Coordinates of C-alpha atoms in Angstrom, one line a residue:
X21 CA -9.0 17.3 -6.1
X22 CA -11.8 14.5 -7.1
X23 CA -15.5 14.8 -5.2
X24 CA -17.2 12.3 -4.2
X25 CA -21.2 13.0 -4.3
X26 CA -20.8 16.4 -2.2
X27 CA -19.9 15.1 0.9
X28 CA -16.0 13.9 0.3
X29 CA -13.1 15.1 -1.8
X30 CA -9.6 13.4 -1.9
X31 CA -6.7 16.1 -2.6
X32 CA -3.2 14.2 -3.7
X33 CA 0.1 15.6 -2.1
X34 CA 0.4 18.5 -4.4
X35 CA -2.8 19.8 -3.1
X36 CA -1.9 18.9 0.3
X37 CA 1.3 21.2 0.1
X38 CA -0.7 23.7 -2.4
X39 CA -2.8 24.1 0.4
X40 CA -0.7 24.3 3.1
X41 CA -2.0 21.7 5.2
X42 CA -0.3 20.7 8.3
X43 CA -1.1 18.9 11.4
X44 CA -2.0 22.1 12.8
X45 CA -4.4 23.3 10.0
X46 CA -7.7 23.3 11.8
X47 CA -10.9 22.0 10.1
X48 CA -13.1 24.1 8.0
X49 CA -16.5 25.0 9.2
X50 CA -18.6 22.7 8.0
X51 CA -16.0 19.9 7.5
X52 CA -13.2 18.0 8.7
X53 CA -9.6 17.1 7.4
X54 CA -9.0 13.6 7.8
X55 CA -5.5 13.0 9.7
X56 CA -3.2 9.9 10.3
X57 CA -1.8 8.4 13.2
X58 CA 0.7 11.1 14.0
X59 CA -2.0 13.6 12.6
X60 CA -1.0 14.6 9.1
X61 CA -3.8 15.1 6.8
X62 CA -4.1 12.5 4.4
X63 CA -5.6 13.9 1.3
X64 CA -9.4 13.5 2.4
X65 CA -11.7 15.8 3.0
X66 CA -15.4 15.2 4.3
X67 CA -18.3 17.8 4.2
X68 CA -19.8 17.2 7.6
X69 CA -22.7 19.7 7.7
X70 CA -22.1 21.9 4.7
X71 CA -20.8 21.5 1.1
X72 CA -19.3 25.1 1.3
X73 CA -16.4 23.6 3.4
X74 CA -15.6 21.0 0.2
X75 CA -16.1 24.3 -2.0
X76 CA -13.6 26.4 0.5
X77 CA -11.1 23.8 -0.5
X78 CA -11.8 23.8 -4.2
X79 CA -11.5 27.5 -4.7
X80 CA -8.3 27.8 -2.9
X81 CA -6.2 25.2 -4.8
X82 CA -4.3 27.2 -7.5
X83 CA -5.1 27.3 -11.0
X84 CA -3.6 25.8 -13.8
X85 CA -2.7 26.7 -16.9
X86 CA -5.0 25.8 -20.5
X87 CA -1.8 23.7 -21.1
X88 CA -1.3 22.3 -18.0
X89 CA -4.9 21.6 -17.8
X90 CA -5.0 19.9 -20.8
X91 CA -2.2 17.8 -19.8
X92 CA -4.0 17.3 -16.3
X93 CA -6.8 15.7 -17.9
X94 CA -5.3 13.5 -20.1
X95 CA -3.5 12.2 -17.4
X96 CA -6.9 12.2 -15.6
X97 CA -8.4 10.0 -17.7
X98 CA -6.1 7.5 -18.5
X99 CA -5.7 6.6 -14.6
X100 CA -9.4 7.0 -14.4
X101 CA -9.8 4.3 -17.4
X102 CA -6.9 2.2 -16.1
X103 CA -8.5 1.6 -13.1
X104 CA -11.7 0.5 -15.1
X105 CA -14.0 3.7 -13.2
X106 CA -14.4 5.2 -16.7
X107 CA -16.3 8.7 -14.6
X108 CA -15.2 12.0 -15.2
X109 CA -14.5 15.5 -14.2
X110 CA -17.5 18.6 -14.3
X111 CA -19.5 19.6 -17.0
X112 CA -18.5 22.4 -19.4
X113 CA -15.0 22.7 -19.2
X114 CA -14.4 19.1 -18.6
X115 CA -16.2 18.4 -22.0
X116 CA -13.9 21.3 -23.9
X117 CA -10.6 19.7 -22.3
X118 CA -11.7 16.4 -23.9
X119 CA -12.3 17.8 -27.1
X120 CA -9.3 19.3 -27.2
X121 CA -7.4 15.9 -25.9
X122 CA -9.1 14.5 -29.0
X123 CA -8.3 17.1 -31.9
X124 CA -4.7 16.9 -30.9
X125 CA -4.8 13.1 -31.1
X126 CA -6.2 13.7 -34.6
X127 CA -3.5 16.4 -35.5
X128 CA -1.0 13.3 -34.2
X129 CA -3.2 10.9 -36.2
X130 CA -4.7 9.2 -33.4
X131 CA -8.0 7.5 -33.5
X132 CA -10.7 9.7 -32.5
X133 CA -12.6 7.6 -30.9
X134 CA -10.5 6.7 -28.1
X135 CA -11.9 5.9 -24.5
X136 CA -10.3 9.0 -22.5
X137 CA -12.8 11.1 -25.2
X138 CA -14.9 10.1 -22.7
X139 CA -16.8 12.6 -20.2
X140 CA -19.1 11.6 -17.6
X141 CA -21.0 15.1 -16.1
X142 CA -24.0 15.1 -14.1
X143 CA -26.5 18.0 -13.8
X144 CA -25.1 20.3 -11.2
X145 CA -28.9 21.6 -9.6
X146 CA -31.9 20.0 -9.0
X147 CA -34.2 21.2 -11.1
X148 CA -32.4 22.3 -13.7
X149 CA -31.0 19.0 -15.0
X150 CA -32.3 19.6 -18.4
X151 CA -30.7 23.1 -18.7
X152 CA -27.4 21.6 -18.0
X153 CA -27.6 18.6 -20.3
X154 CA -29.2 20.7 -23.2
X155 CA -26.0 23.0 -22.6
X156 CA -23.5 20.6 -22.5
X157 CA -25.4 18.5 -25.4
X158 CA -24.1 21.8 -27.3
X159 CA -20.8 21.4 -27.0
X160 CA -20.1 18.1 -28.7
X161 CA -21.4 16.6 -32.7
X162 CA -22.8 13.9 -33.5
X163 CA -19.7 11.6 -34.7
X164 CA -17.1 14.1 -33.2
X165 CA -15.9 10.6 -30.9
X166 CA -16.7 12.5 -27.4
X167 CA -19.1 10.7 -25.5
X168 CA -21.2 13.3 -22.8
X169 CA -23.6 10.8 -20.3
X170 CA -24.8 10.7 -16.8

C-alpha cells in the first residue's frame, strides 16, 4: 500500500486479495474503493471525508516479516528510483529498513552510498514537525550514506 497526501492509497494485487476485496466489498465509511468497468476494485483507494477509512485499510493488510520487510523495501526503492520519484516510505521504521539495506550491502561490499539509502519522511502532525525530525535526525550519522529529508 503507497499514500498519497492522506486522501489516496493504491494497494497492488496482493493487497487486493490480502484484503479480500471483491466486487461486492462495500466502501468504507469515510472512503470509497475505486472499481472497473465490470466493478472490480482496482487497487485505489480515496479518503472521501475521513483519513480513518485509508487507516482502516492500512491496519488490516497483514504484516510482514523483519526479513520480508527488508526485502520489501529494497524492492521498494529500486522501483521507486527506477522510475526517477526518488520519495519514500514513513518515518522511523522506514529509516531503520534503509539502514539495514545499507549495512548488508557493506557486509556484501557494496558501496554505501547507494541511492535506495535514500529515505524521504515527512513530519507526521502539524505542530510537531520538529519532534519528528529531531527523532528521526537520531537515527542516522553523519557519513553513515542514509540520506533522511522532507
Amino acid at each position: 500500500m503507497i499514500m498519497h497526501l492522506y486522501d489516496r492509497a493504491w494497494l497492488n494485487r496482493a493487497g487486493i486479495r490480502a484484503l479480500g476485496w471483491t466486487k461486492d466489498t462495500p466502501n468504507m465509511f469515510g472512503g470509497a474503493i475505486e472499481r472497473d468497468a465490470s466493478g472490480n476494485p482496482t487497487g485505489l483507494v480515496m479518503s472521501t471525508t475521513s483519513l480513518a477509512s485509508l487507516v482502516s485499510v492500512w491496519l488490516r493488510i497483514p504484516r510482514l516479516s523483519p526479513e520480508d520487510q527488508i526485502l520489501s523495501t529494497r524492492h521498494f526503492m529500486r522501483e521507486i528510483i527506477a522510475w526517477r520519484h526518488e520519495r519514500g516510505g514513513r518515518g522511523r521504521r522506514r529509516a531503520e529498513l534503509s539502514g539495514q539495506l545499507r549495512r548488508d550491502r557493506e557486509a556484501r561490499g557494496g558501496r554505501a552510498d547507494d541511492a535506495a539509502d535514500r529515505v524521504y519522511v515527512f513530519a507526521q502532525a502539524p505542530g510537531k514537525e520538529l519532534e519528528n525530525y529531531t527523532a528521526w535526525a537520531k537515527l542516522v550519522k553523519l557519513g553513515q550514506g542514509t540520506t533522511i529529508t522532507a
